[in-house]
PDB file of C-alpha atoms in Angstrom:
ATOM      1  CA  MET A 186     -10.179 -48.838  -3.953  1.00  0.00           C
ATOM      2  CA  ASN A 187     -10.170 -45.049  -3.515  1.00  0.00           C
ATOM      3  CA  ASN A 188     -13.641 -43.615  -4.212  1.00  0.00           C
ATOM      4  CA  GLN A 189     -12.681 -39.976  -3.599  1.00  0.00           C
ATOM      5  CA  THR A 190     -13.976 -37.440  -6.084  1.00  0.00           C
ATOM      6  CA  PRO A 191     -11.468 -35.025  -7.660  1.00  0.00           C
ATOM      7  CA  THR A 192     -12.987 -32.267  -5.512  1.00  0.00           C
ATOM      8  CA  ALA A 193     -12.541 -34.227  -2.290  1.00  0.00           C
ATOM      9  CA  LEU A 194      -8.976 -35.195  -3.182  1.00  0.00           C
ATOM     10  CA  PHE A 195      -8.045 -31.615  -4.094  1.00  0.00           C
ATOM     11  CA  LEU A 196      -9.464 -30.178  -0.860  1.00  0.00           C
ATOM     12  CA  SER A 197      -7.918 -32.905   1.303  1.00  0.00           C
ATOM     13  CA  ARG A 198      -4.433 -31.932   0.138  1.00  0.00           C
ATOM     14  CA  LEU A 199      -4.811 -28.349   1.362  1.00  0.00           C
ATOM     15  CA  ALA A 200      -3.963 -26.979   4.784  1.00  0.00           C
ATOM     16  CA  PRO A 201      -7.108 -26.121   6.815  1.00  0.00           C
ATOM     17  CA  SER A 202      -6.425 -22.401   6.379  1.00  0.00           C
ATOM     18  CA  GLY A 203      -6.473 -22.784   2.602  1.00  0.00           C
ATOM     19  CA  ARG A 204      -9.301 -25.298   2.498  1.00  0.00           C
ATOM     20  CA  ARG A 205     -11.891 -23.088   4.197  1.00  0.00           C
ATOM     21  CA  PRO A 206     -11.925 -20.148   1.738  1.00  0.00           C
ATOM     22  CA  LEU A 207     -11.825 -22.438  -1.305  1.00  0.00           C
ATOM     23  CA  ARG A 208     -14.647 -24.598   0.010  1.00  0.00           C
ATOM     24  CA  SER A 209     -16.647 -21.443   0.650  1.00  0.00           C
ATOM     25  CA  GLN A 210     -16.141 -20.286  -2.941  1.00  0.00           C
ATOM     26  CA  LEU A 211     -17.076 -23.712  -4.292  1.00  0.00           C
ATOM     27  CA  ASN A 212     -20.320 -23.429  -2.336  1.00  0.00           C
ATOM     28  CA  THR A 213     -21.186 -20.318  -4.355  1.00  0.00           C
ATOM     29  CA  VAL A 214     -20.552 -22.217  -7.607  1.00  0.00           C
ATOM     30  CA  LEU A 215     -22.698 -25.073  -6.322  1.00  0.00           C
ATOM     31  CA  LYS A 216     -25.613 -22.659  -5.883  1.00  0.00           C
ATOM     32  CA  LEU A 217     -25.015 -21.073  -9.281  1.00  0.00           C
ATOM     33  CA  PHE A 218     -25.492 -24.436 -11.013  1.00  0.00           C
ATOM     34  CA  LYS A 219     -28.309 -25.397  -8.599  1.00  0.00           C
ATOM     35  CA  TRP A 220     -26.482 -28.536  -7.492  1.00  0.00           C
ATOM     36  CA  LYS A 221     -27.485 -30.310  -4.288  1.00  0.00           C
ATOM     37  CA  GLY A 222     -25.226 -32.059  -1.810  1.00  0.00           C
ATOM     38  CA  GLU A 223     -21.875 -31.665  -0.102  1.00  0.00           C
ATOM     39  CA  VAL A 224     -19.115 -29.808  -1.950  1.00  0.00           C
ATOM     40  CA  GLU A 225     -16.745 -32.799  -1.827  1.00  0.00           C
ATOM     41  CA  ALA A 226     -19.269 -35.088  -3.526  1.00  0.00           C
ATOM     42  CA  LEU A 227     -20.163 -32.831  -6.448  1.00  0.00           C
ATOM     43  CA  PRO A 228     -18.803 -33.049 -10.031  1.00  0.00           C
ATOM     44  CA  PHE A 229     -16.880 -29.784 -10.303  1.00  0.00           C
ATOM     45  CA  HIS A 230     -14.362 -31.701 -12.412  1.00  0.00           C
ATOM     46  CA  THR A 231     -16.933 -32.000 -15.219  1.00  0.00           C
ATOM     47  CA  LEU A 232     -17.081 -28.238 -15.818  1.00  0.00           C
ATOM     48  CA  ASN A 233     -15.818 -27.219 -19.249  1.00  0.00           C
ATOM     49  CA  TYR A 234     -14.232 -24.044 -20.620  1.00  0.00           C
ATOM     50  CA  ALA A 235     -17.556 -22.319 -21.367  1.00  0.00           C
ATOM     51  CA  GLN A 236     -19.019 -23.133 -17.955  1.00  0.00           C
ATOM     52  CA  ILE A 237     -16.000 -21.818 -16.063  1.00  0.00           C
ATOM     53  CA  GLU A 238     -16.015 -18.651 -18.187  1.00  0.00           C
ATOM     54  CA  TYR A 239     -19.684 -18.318 -17.230  1.00  0.00           C
ATOM     55  CA  VAL A 240     -18.745 -18.546 -13.536  1.00  0.00           C
ATOM     56  CA  LYS A 241     -16.086 -15.893 -14.124  1.00  0.00           C
ATOM     57  CA  ARG A 242     -18.526 -13.481 -15.807  1.00  0.00           C
ATOM     58  CA  HIS A 243     -21.187 -14.112 -13.160  1.00  0.00           C
ATOM     59  CA  LYS A 244     -18.755 -13.262 -10.350  1.00  0.00           C
ATOM     60  CA  LEU A 245     -17.745 -10.045 -12.106  1.00  0.00           C
ATOM     61  CA  ASP A 246     -21.402  -9.110 -12.611  1.00  0.00           C
ATOM     62  CA  GLU A 247     -21.894  -9.593  -8.862  1.00  0.00           C
ATOM     63  CA  GLY A 248     -19.155  -7.027  -8.273  1.00  0.00           C
ATOM     64  CA  LYS A 249     -16.636  -9.496  -6.865  1.00  0.00           C
ATOM     65  CA  SER A 250     -13.016  -8.360  -6.768  1.00  0.00           C
ATOM     66  CA  PRO A 251     -10.437  -9.776  -9.199  1.00  0.00           C
ATOM     67  CA  ARG A 252      -8.793 -11.581  -6.264  1.00  0.00           C
ATOM     68  CA  THR A 253     -12.026 -13.353  -5.370  1.00  0.00           C
ATOM     69  CA  VAL A 254     -12.712 -14.276  -8.994  1.00  0.00           C
ATOM     70  CA  ASN A 255      -9.182 -15.617  -9.384  1.00  0.00           C
ATOM     71  CA  LEU A 256      -9.588 -17.697  -6.229  1.00  0.00           C
ATOM     72  CA  VAL A 257     -12.662 -19.369  -7.732  1.00  0.00           C
ATOM     73  CA  LEU A 258     -10.865 -19.936 -11.048  1.00  0.00           C
ATOM     74  CA  PHE A 259      -7.880 -21.449  -9.256  1.00  0.00           C
ATOM     75  CA  ALA A 260     -10.106 -23.922  -7.401  1.00  0.00           C
ATOM     76  CA  LEU A 261     -12.077 -24.995 -10.470  1.00  0.00           C
ATOM     77  CA  LYS A 262      -9.016 -25.372 -12.704  1.00  0.00           C
ATOM     78  CA  ALA A 263      -7.177 -27.296  -9.988  1.00  0.00           C
ATOM     79  CA  ILE A 264     -10.101 -29.695  -9.542  1.00  0.00           C
ATOM     80  CA  VAL A 265     -10.269 -30.361 -13.291  1.00  0.00           C
ATOM     81  CA  LYS A 266      -6.514 -30.980 -13.272  1.00  0.00           C
ATOM     82  CA  THR A 267      -6.920 -33.377 -10.343  1.00  0.00           C
ATOM     83  CA  GLY A 268      -9.605 -35.195 -12.321  1.00  0.00           C
ATOM     84  CA  PHE A 269      -7.249 -35.408 -15.298  1.00  0.00           C
ATOM     85  CA  LEU A 270      -4.506 -36.906 -13.127  1.00  0.00           C
ATOM     86  CA  MET A 271      -7.040 -39.383 -11.704  1.00  0.00           C
ATOM     87  CA  GLY A 272      -8.009 -40.454 -15.215  1.00  0.00           C
ATOM     88  CA  VAL A 273     -11.619 -39.213 -15.104  1.00  0.00           C
ATOM     89  CA  VAL A 274     -11.111 -36.059 -17.231  1.00  0.00           C
ATOM     90  CA  ASP A 275      -9.951 -36.299 -20.824  1.00  0.00           C
ATOM     91  CA  ASP A 276      -6.992 -34.426 -22.256  1.00  0.00           C
ATOM     92  CA  VAL A 277      -9.072 -32.073 -24.414  1.00  0.00           C
ATOM     93  CA  GLN A 278     -11.213 -30.822 -21.525  1.00  0.00           C
ATOM     94  CA  TRP A 279      -8.191 -30.348 -19.280  1.00  0.00           C
ATOM     95  CA  ARG A 280      -6.271 -28.305 -21.871  1.00  0.00           C
ATOM     96  CA  GLN A 281      -9.303 -26.145 -22.665  1.00  0.00           C
ATOM     97  CA  VAL A 282      -9.989 -25.397 -19.005  1.00  0.00           C
ATOM     98  CA  GLN A 283      -6.361 -24.453 -18.362  1.00  0.00           C
ATOM     99  CA  ALA A 284      -6.791 -21.788 -21.063  1.00  0.00           C
ATOM    100  CA  VAL A 285      -9.230 -19.828 -18.866  1.00  0.00           C
ATOM    101  CA  LYS A 286      -7.307 -16.659 -18.009  1.00  0.00           C
ATOM    102  CA  ARG A 287      -6.928 -15.094 -14.586  1.00  0.00           C
ATOM    103  CA  LEU A 288      -7.922 -11.477 -14.095  1.00  0.00           C
ATOM    104  CA  PRO A 289      -5.127  -8.899 -13.796  1.00  0.00           C
ATOM    105  CA  ILE A 290      -4.674  -7.442 -10.321  1.00  0.00           C
ATOM    106  CA  ASN A 291      -3.382  -4.021  -9.388  1.00  0.00           C
ATOM    107  CA  PRO A 292      -0.861  -4.755  -6.612  1.00  0.00           C
ATOM    108  CA  SER A 293      -1.806  -1.551  -4.785  1.00  0.00           C
ATOM    109  CA  SER A 294      -5.561  -2.089  -4.969  1.00  0.00           C
ATOM    110  CA  ARG A 295      -5.979  -3.680  -1.574  1.00  0.00           C
ATOM    111  CA  GLY A 296      -4.638  -3.437   1.932  1.00  0.00           C
ATOM    112  CA  LYS A 297      -2.583  -0.974   3.912  1.00  0.00           C
ATOM    113  CA  ALA A 298       0.912  -0.774   5.327  1.00  0.00           C
ATOM    114  CA  LEU A 299       1.761   1.242   8.428  1.00  0.00           C
ATOM    115  CA  SER A 300       4.536   3.813   8.359  1.00  0.00           C
ATOM    116  CA  SER A 301       7.518   3.352  10.693  1.00  0.00           C
ATOM    117  CA  SER A 302       6.251   6.173  12.915  1.00  0.00           C
ATOM    118  CA  SER A 303       2.807   4.546  13.176  1.00  0.00           C
ATOM    119  CA  VAL A 304       4.417   1.232  14.123  1.00  0.00           C
ATOM    120  CA  GLY A 305       6.389   2.989  16.849  1.00  0.00           C
ATOM    121  CA  GLN A 306       3.252   4.682  18.128  1.00  0.00           C
ATOM    122  CA  LEU A 307       1.313   1.406  18.109  1.00  0.00           C
ATOM    123  CA  ILE A 308       3.942  -0.551  20.034  1.00  0.00           C
ATOM    124  CA  THR A 309       4.594   2.274  22.517  1.00  0.00           C
ATOM    125  CA  ILE A 310       0.935   2.773  23.429  1.00  0.00           C
ATOM    126  CA  CYS A 311       0.400  -0.962  23.852  1.00  0.00           C
ATOM    127  CA  TYR A 312       3.601  -1.243  25.932  1.00  0.00           C
ATOM    128  CA  LEU A 313       2.254   1.337  28.377  1.00  0.00           C
ATOM    129  CA  ASP A 314      -0.588  -1.053  29.237  1.00  0.00           C
ATOM    130  CA  LYS A 315       1.035  -2.901  32.152  1.00  0.00           C
ATOM    131  CA  ARG A 316      -1.764  -5.423  32.627  1.00  0.00           C
ATOM    132  CA  TYR A 317      -1.217  -9.039  31.598  1.00  0.00           C
ATOM    133  CA  ILE A 318      -3.457  -8.421  28.607  1.00  0.00           C
ATOM    134  CA  GLY A 319      -1.259  -5.475  27.605  1.00  0.00           C
ATOM    135  CA  LYS A 320       1.897  -7.589  27.716  1.00  0.00           C
ATOM    136  CA  ARG A 321       0.193 -10.310  25.694  1.00  0.00           C
ATOM    137  CA  ASP A 322      -1.152  -7.944  23.056  1.00  0.00           C
ATOM    138  CA  CYS A 323       2.174  -6.128  22.786  1.00  0.00           C
ATOM    139  CA  CYS A 324       3.876  -9.463  22.132  1.00  0.00           C
ATOM    140  CA  ILE A 325       1.246 -10.320  19.499  1.00  0.00           C
ATOM    141  CA  LEU A 326       1.787  -7.018  17.672  1.00  0.00           C
ATOM    142  CA  ALA A 327       5.576  -7.318  17.925  1.00  0.00           C
ATOM    143  CA  LEU A 328       5.549 -10.825  16.460  1.00  0.00           C
ATOM    144  CA  PHE A 329       3.251  -9.858  13.587  1.00  0.00           C
ATOM    145  CA  LEU A 330       5.431  -6.854  12.746  1.00  0.00           C
ATOM    146  CA  SER A 331       8.808  -8.521  13.271  1.00  0.00           C
ATOM    147  CA  THR A 332       8.144 -11.831  11.519  1.00  0.00           C
ATOM    148  CA  GLY A 333       5.251 -11.183   9.117  1.00  0.00           C
ATOM    149  CA  LEU A 334       3.514 -14.374  10.238  1.00  0.00           C
ATOM    150  CA  ARG A 335       0.080 -15.178   8.887  1.00  0.00           C
ATOM    151  CA  ARG A 336      -2.756 -15.056  11.407  1.00  0.00           C
ATOM    152  CA  PHE A 337      -3.271 -18.837  11.574  1.00  0.00           C
ATOM    153  CA  GLU A 338       0.496 -19.330  11.928  1.00  0.00           C
ATOM    154  CA  LEU A 339       0.583 -17.047  14.967  1.00  0.00           C
ATOM    155  CA  ALA A 340      -2.518 -18.689  16.450  1.00  0.00           C
ATOM    156  CA  ASN A 341      -0.860 -22.113  16.216  1.00  0.00           C
ATOM    157  CA  LEU A 342       2.397 -21.143  17.947  1.00  0.00           C
ATOM    158  CA  THR A 343       3.255 -22.942  21.180  1.00  0.00           C
ATOM    159  CA  VAL A 344       5.733 -21.952  23.871  1.00  0.00           C
ATOM    160  CA  SER A 345       8.145 -24.633  22.648  1.00  0.00           C
ATOM    161  CA  ASP A 346       8.221 -22.974  19.211  1.00  0.00           C
ATOM    162  CA  ILE A 347       9.986 -19.897  20.629  1.00  0.00           C
ATOM    163  CA  HIS A 348      13.789 -20.000  20.891  1.00  0.00           C
ATOM    164  CA  LEU A 349      14.885 -16.658  22.347  1.00  0.00           C
ATOM    165  CA  ASP A 350      18.512 -17.769  22.732  1.00  0.00           C
ATOM    166  CA  LYS A 351      18.718 -18.445  18.991  1.00  0.00           C
ATOM    167  CA  ARG A 352      16.410 -15.541  18.032  1.00  0.00           C
ATOM    168  CA  THR A 353      14.190 -17.867  16.010  1.00  0.00           C
ATOM    169  CA  LEU A 354      10.742 -19.383  16.125  1.00  0.00           C
ATOM    170  CA  THR A 355       9.451 -22.539  14.473  1.00  0.00           C
ATOM    171  CA  VAL A 356       6.407 -22.273  12.224  1.00  0.00           C
ATOM    172  CA  LYS A 357       5.093 -25.833  12.157  1.00  0.00           C
ATOM    173  CA  SER A 358       1.800 -25.091  10.416  1.00  0.00           C
ATOM    174  CA  GLY A 359       2.834 -22.810   7.585  1.00  0.00           C
ATOM    175  CA  LYS A 360       0.913 -22.332   4.358  1.00  0.00           C
ATOM    176  CA  GLY A 361       1.116 -25.509   2.300  1.00  0.00           C
ATOM    177  CA  LYS A 362       1.915 -27.406   5.531  1.00  0.00           C
ATOM    178  CA  LYS A 363       5.606 -26.546   5.143  1.00  0.00           C
ATOM    179  CA  PRO A 364       7.392 -25.974   8.486  1.00  0.00           C
ATOM    180  CA  ARG A 365      10.082 -23.312   8.581  1.00  0.00           C
ATOM    181  CA  LYS A 366      12.464 -21.510  10.927  1.00  0.00           C
ATOM    182  CA  GLN A 367      11.714 -17.798  11.215  1.00  0.00           C
ATOM    183  CA  PRO A 368      14.383 -15.401  12.533  1.00  0.00           C
ATOM    184  CA  ILE A 369      13.306 -12.807  15.101  1.00  0.00           C
ATOM    185  CA  PRO A 370      14.885  -9.322  15.089  1.00  0.00           C
ATOM    186  CA  THR A 371      16.525  -8.186  18.318  1.00  0.00           C
ATOM    187  CA  TRP A 372      14.047  -5.370  18.978  1.00  0.00           C
ATOM    188  CA  ALA A 373      11.132  -7.810  19.345  1.00  0.00           C
ATOM    189  CA  LEU A 374      12.786 -10.036  21.964  1.00  0.00           C
ATOM    190  CA  THR A 375      11.922  -7.722  24.866  1.00  0.00           C
ATOM    191  CA  TYR A 376       8.197  -7.881  24.147  1.00  0.00           C
ATOM    192  CA  ILE A 377       8.252 -11.674  23.791  1.00  0.00           C
ATOM    193  CA  ASP A 378      10.212 -12.048  27.028  1.00  0.00           C
ATOM    194  CA  ASN A 379       7.860  -9.677  28.883  1.00  0.00           C
ATOM    195  CA  TRP A 380       4.903 -11.877  27.948  1.00  0.00           C
ATOM    196  CA  LEU A 381       6.664 -15.152  28.770  1.00  0.00           C
ATOM    197  CA  ARG A 382       7.625 -13.823  32.220  1.00  0.00           C
ATOM    198  CA  VAL A 383       3.959 -13.468  33.183  1.00  0.00           C
ATOM    199  CA  ARG A 384       2.648 -16.379  31.134  1.00  0.00           C
ATOM    200  CA  THR A 385       5.522 -18.632  32.260  1.00  0.00           C
ATOM    201  CA  HIS A 386       7.005 -21.404  30.119  1.00  0.00           C
ATOM    202  CA  GLN A 387       4.203 -23.809  30.976  1.00  0.00           C
ATOM    203  CA  PRO A 388       3.659 -25.992  27.871  1.00  0.00           C
ATOM    204  CA  GLY A 389       0.817 -25.108  25.564  1.00  0.00           C
ATOM    205  CA  ASP A 390      -0.362 -22.361  23.250  1.00  0.00           C
ATOM    206  CA  LEU A 391       1.822 -19.263  23.251  1.00  0.00           C
ATOM    207  CA  PHE A 392      -1.160 -16.903  23.447  1.00  0.00           C
ATOM    208  CA  ASN A 393      -4.038 -17.543  25.834  1.00  0.00           C
ATOM    209  CA  PRO A 394      -7.296 -15.867  26.832  1.00  0.00           C
ATOM    210  CA  ILE A 395      -7.097 -13.685  29.948  1.00  0.00           C
ATOM    211  CA  TRP A 396     -10.126 -13.300  32.206  1.00  0.00           C
ATOM    212  CA  ASN A 397      -9.992 -10.965  35.227  1.00  0.00           C
ATOM    213  CA  ASN A 398      -6.212 -10.840  34.848  1.00  0.00           C
ATOM    214  CA  VAL A 399      -6.019 -14.650  35.049  1.00  0.00           C
ATOM    215  CA  ILE A 400      -4.228 -16.409  32.165  1.00  0.00           C
ATOM    216  CA  LYS A 401      -6.106 -19.489  30.913  1.00  0.00           C
ATOM    217  CA  HIS A 402      -3.250 -21.838  30.020  1.00  0.00           C
ATOM    218  CA  ASP A 403      -5.580 -24.659  28.981  1.00  0.00           C
ATOM    219  CA  ARG A 404      -6.656 -22.961  25.746  1.00  0.00           C
ATOM    220  CA  GLY A 405      -5.240 -20.758  23.015  1.00  0.00           C
ATOM    221  CA  LEU A 406      -6.451 -17.684  21.183  1.00  0.00           C
ATOM    222  CA  SER A 407      -8.259 -18.350  17.912  1.00  0.00           C
ATOM    223  CA  SER A 408      -7.462 -16.648  14.614  1.00  0.00           C
ATOM    224  CA  ALA A 409     -10.681 -14.664  15.022  1.00  0.00           C
ATOM    225  CA  ALA A 410      -9.576 -13.454  18.460  1.00  0.00           C
ATOM    226  CA  LEU A 411      -6.224 -12.324  17.052  1.00  0.00           C
ATOM    227  CA  TYR A 412      -8.050 -10.346  14.376  1.00  0.00           C
ATOM    228  CA  GLN A 413     -10.151  -8.537  16.988  1.00  0.00           C
ATOM    229  CA  ILE A 414      -7.107  -7.793  19.165  1.00  0.00           C
ATOM    230  CA  VAL A 415      -5.168  -6.261  16.272  1.00  0.00           C
ATOM    231  CA  LYS A 416      -8.219  -4.308  15.120  1.00  0.00           C
ATOM    232  CA  ALA A 417      -8.875  -2.857  18.585  1.00  0.00           C
ATOM    233  CA  ARG A 418      -5.249  -2.036  19.390  1.00  0.00           C
ATOM    234  CA  THR A 419      -4.499  -0.377  16.059  1.00  0.00           C
ATOM    235  CA  LEU A 420      -7.732   1.625  16.096  1.00  0.00           C
ATOM    236  CA  ALA A 421      -6.957   2.915  19.588  1.00  0.00           C
ATOM    237  CA  ALA A 422      -3.367   3.825  18.705  1.00  0.00           C
ATOM    238  CA  THR A 423      -3.643   5.133  15.140  1.00  0.00           C
ATOM    239  CA  GLY A 424      -7.315   5.928  14.600  1.00  0.00           C
ATOM    240  CA  ILE A 425      -7.578   3.532  11.650  1.00  0.00           C
ATOM    241  CA  THR A 426      -8.614  -0.103  11.422  1.00  0.00           C
ATOM    242  CA  ILE A 427      -5.698  -2.394  10.590  1.00  0.00           C
ATOM    243  CA  SER A 428      -5.933  -6.155  10.081  1.00  0.00           C
ATOM    244  CA  PRO A 429      -3.288  -8.784  10.883  1.00  0.00           C
ATOM    245  CA  HIS A 430      -2.728  -9.120   7.137  1.00  0.00           C
ATOM    246  CA  ASP A 431      -2.009  -5.392   6.959  1.00  0.00           C
ATOM    247  CA  LEU A 432       0.719  -5.956   9.559  1.00  0.00           C
ATOM    248  CA  ARG A 433       2.100  -8.650   7.265  1.00  0.00           C
ATOM    249  CA  ARG A 434       2.035  -6.127   4.409  1.00  0.00           C
ATOM    250  CA  THR A 435       3.824  -3.661   6.688  1.00  0.00           C
ATOM    251  CA  PHE A 436       6.537  -6.235   7.441  1.00  0.00           C
ATOM    252  CA  ILE A 437       7.172  -6.973   3.762  1.00  0.00           C
ATOM    253  CA  THR A 438       7.019  -3.330   2.668  1.00  0.00           C
ATOM    254  CA  GLU A 439       9.451  -2.292   5.401  1.00  0.00           C
ATOM    255  CA  LEU A 440      11.910  -5.024   4.375  1.00  0.00           C
ATOM    256  CA  LEU A 441      11.847  -3.675   0.820  1.00  0.00           C
ATOM    257  CA  ASN A 442      12.132  -0.085   2.078  1.00  0.00           C
ATOM    258  CA  GLN A 443      15.307  -1.107   3.891  1.00  0.00           C
ATOM    259  CA  LYS A 444      16.790  -2.477   0.656  1.00  0.00           C
ATOM    260  CA  VAL A 445      16.343  -6.165   1.472  1.00  0.00           C
ATOM    261  CA  ASP A 446      16.394  -7.968  -1.875  1.00  0.00           C
ATOM    262  CA  LEU A 447      13.132  -9.424  -3.150  1.00  0.00           C
ATOM    263  CA  SER A 448      14.309 -13.034  -2.936  1.00  0.00           C
ATOM    264  CA  THR A 449      15.241 -12.713   0.754  1.00  0.00           C
ATOM    265  CA  ALA A 450      12.029 -10.826   1.555  1.00  0.00           C
ATOM    266  CA  SER A 451      10.074 -13.619  -0.118  1.00  0.00           C
ATOM    267  CA  LYS A 452      11.769 -16.268   2.035  1.00  0.00           C
ATOM    268  CA  LEU A 453      11.194 -14.266   5.224  1.00  0.00           C
ATOM    269  CA  ALA A 454       7.518 -13.934   4.310  1.00  0.00           C
ATOM    270  CA  GLY A 455       7.199 -17.680   3.733  1.00  0.00           C
ATOM    271  CA  HIS A 456       6.206 -17.204   0.093  1.00  0.00           C
ATOM    272  CA  ALA A 457       6.807 -19.920  -2.472  1.00  0.00           C
ATOM    273  CA  ASN A 458       7.748 -17.359  -5.133  1.00  0.00           C
ATOM    274  CA  VAL A 459       8.700 -13.705  -5.393  1.00  0.00           C
ATOM    275  CA  THR A 460       5.679 -12.840  -7.542  1.00  0.00           C
ATOM    276  CA  THR A 461       3.445 -13.209  -4.490  1.00  0.00           C
ATOM    277  CA  THR A 462       5.759 -10.994  -2.451  1.00  0.00           C
ATOM    278  CA  GLN A 463       5.513  -8.220  -5.032  1.00  0.00           C
ATOM    279  CA  ILE A 464       1.746  -8.042  -4.491  1.00  0.00           C
ATOM    280  CA  TYR A 465       2.375  -7.065  -0.857  1.00  0.00           C
ATOM    281  CA  ASP A 466       4.693  -4.185  -1.784  1.00  0.00           C
ATOM    282  CA  LYS A 467       2.983  -0.962  -0.644  1.00  0.00           C
ATOM    283  CA  ARG A 468       5.796   1.464  -1.412  1.00  0.00           C
ATOM    284  CA  ASP A 469       4.715   4.574  -3.306  1.00  0.00           C
ATOM    285  CA  GLU A 470       6.129   6.383  -6.353  1.00  0.00           C
ATOM    286  CA  SER A 471       8.738   8.188  -4.238  1.00  0.00           C
ATOM    287  CA  VAL A 472      10.659   4.903  -4.093  1.00  0.00           C
ATOM    288  CA  MET A 473      10.814   4.780  -7.891  1.00  0.00           C
ATOM    289  CA  ARG A 474      11.937   8.422  -7.944  1.00  0.00           C
ATOM    290  CA  GLU A 475      14.699   7.666  -5.445  1.00  0.00           C
ATOM    291  CA  ALA A 476      15.785   4.672  -7.521  1.00  0.00           C
ATOM    292  CA  ILE A 477      15.884   6.558 -10.815  1.00  0.00           C
ATOM    293  CA  ASP A 478      17.850   9.405  -9.232  1.00  0.00           C
ATOM    294  CA  GLN A 479      20.571   6.875  -8.439  1.00  0.00           C
ATOM    295  CA  LEU A 480      20.927   5.983 -12.115  1.00  0.00           C
ATOM    296  CA  ASN A 481      24.269   7.466 -13.113  1.00  0.00           C
ATOM    297  CA  TYR A 482      26.401   6.419 -16.077  1.00  0.00           C
ATOM    298  CA  GLN A 483      29.432   8.336 -14.787  1.00  0.00           C
ATOM    299  CA  LEU A 484      29.713  10.480 -17.887  1.00  0.00           C
ATOM    300  CA  ASN A 485      31.955  12.902 -15.964  1.00  0.00           C
ATOM    301  CA  GLY A 486      30.883  15.913 -17.958  1.00  0.00           C
ATOM    302  CA  GLN A 487      31.818  14.311 -21.270  1.00  0.00           C
ATOM    303  CA  LEU A 488      28.471  15.285 -22.729  1.00  0.00           C
ATOM    304  CA  ASP A 489      26.726  18.603 -22.439  1.00  0.00           C
ATOM    305  CA  GLY A 490      23.104  17.795 -21.894  1.00  0.00           C
ATOM    306  CA  GLY A 491      22.096  21.431 -22.105  1.00  0.00           C
ATOM    307  CA  GLN A 492      19.219  22.923 -20.159  1.00  0.00           C
ATOM    308  CA  HIS A 493      16.292  20.687 -19.278  1.00  0.00           C
ATOM    309  CA  ASP A 494      12.809  21.975 -19.965  1.00  0.00           C
TER     310      ASP A 494
END
């Protein structure tokens, strides 16, 4: 007999990258209700509409962002739904909890996207570093910017995942545990090849620590290490702090700037739906102006619009 709680079952079905932030948020709810014990063992599935609204208001009073509040709401509603499917939550409670509304989010309220010139400057300056660490970091930046991979996806890449002859890489540990083939643009191949020439094709993690110009093939770089590398390289090249997720935003924004349709951009980003992709769009109002200026009904002078004010 399965004695898992709805919370434990819900968390167990998530990829590690998704489980960590949700578990962290559930810990804050645990403290709010003064519960004791491990997150997985606690009765989050018993929370009702009023209690979840209370959590929502409390988070807002703490000054938490709409994204953070929505993450908490998602976890709590999903756990109640899991309890309903397990037969330990009744229909009335489940329907009431699903009525708790998410907070609206301004798509432009968070994150940055680099301009094309800043990307060129970043890659060029890193390329000029001829040390092994320079070749590695240049490859890291090129892959982030050319594929839009998430940080944990890049950290989990192995040498065997790279197929330069086919211009693709295999993402085996994507969000939601869904593997996918990711195309690589031609311009990025040089930087990948430069790194593989010094790293060699020895099996193992694609990116490794380097100590005293010695590559440590027996271990890979962590997600935290990738964050620090991107932060340091972008600060040195552009004077501003950029995160790996900002490079992902840059990738998506540049696809849209180059008139790639939203559906294709969504697939390239590994998103399950286009709504998520839209949140990453960092184009400004000039794009809307350019679009509206292309609106032309081909009236061919049939109507005299007169002078505009």
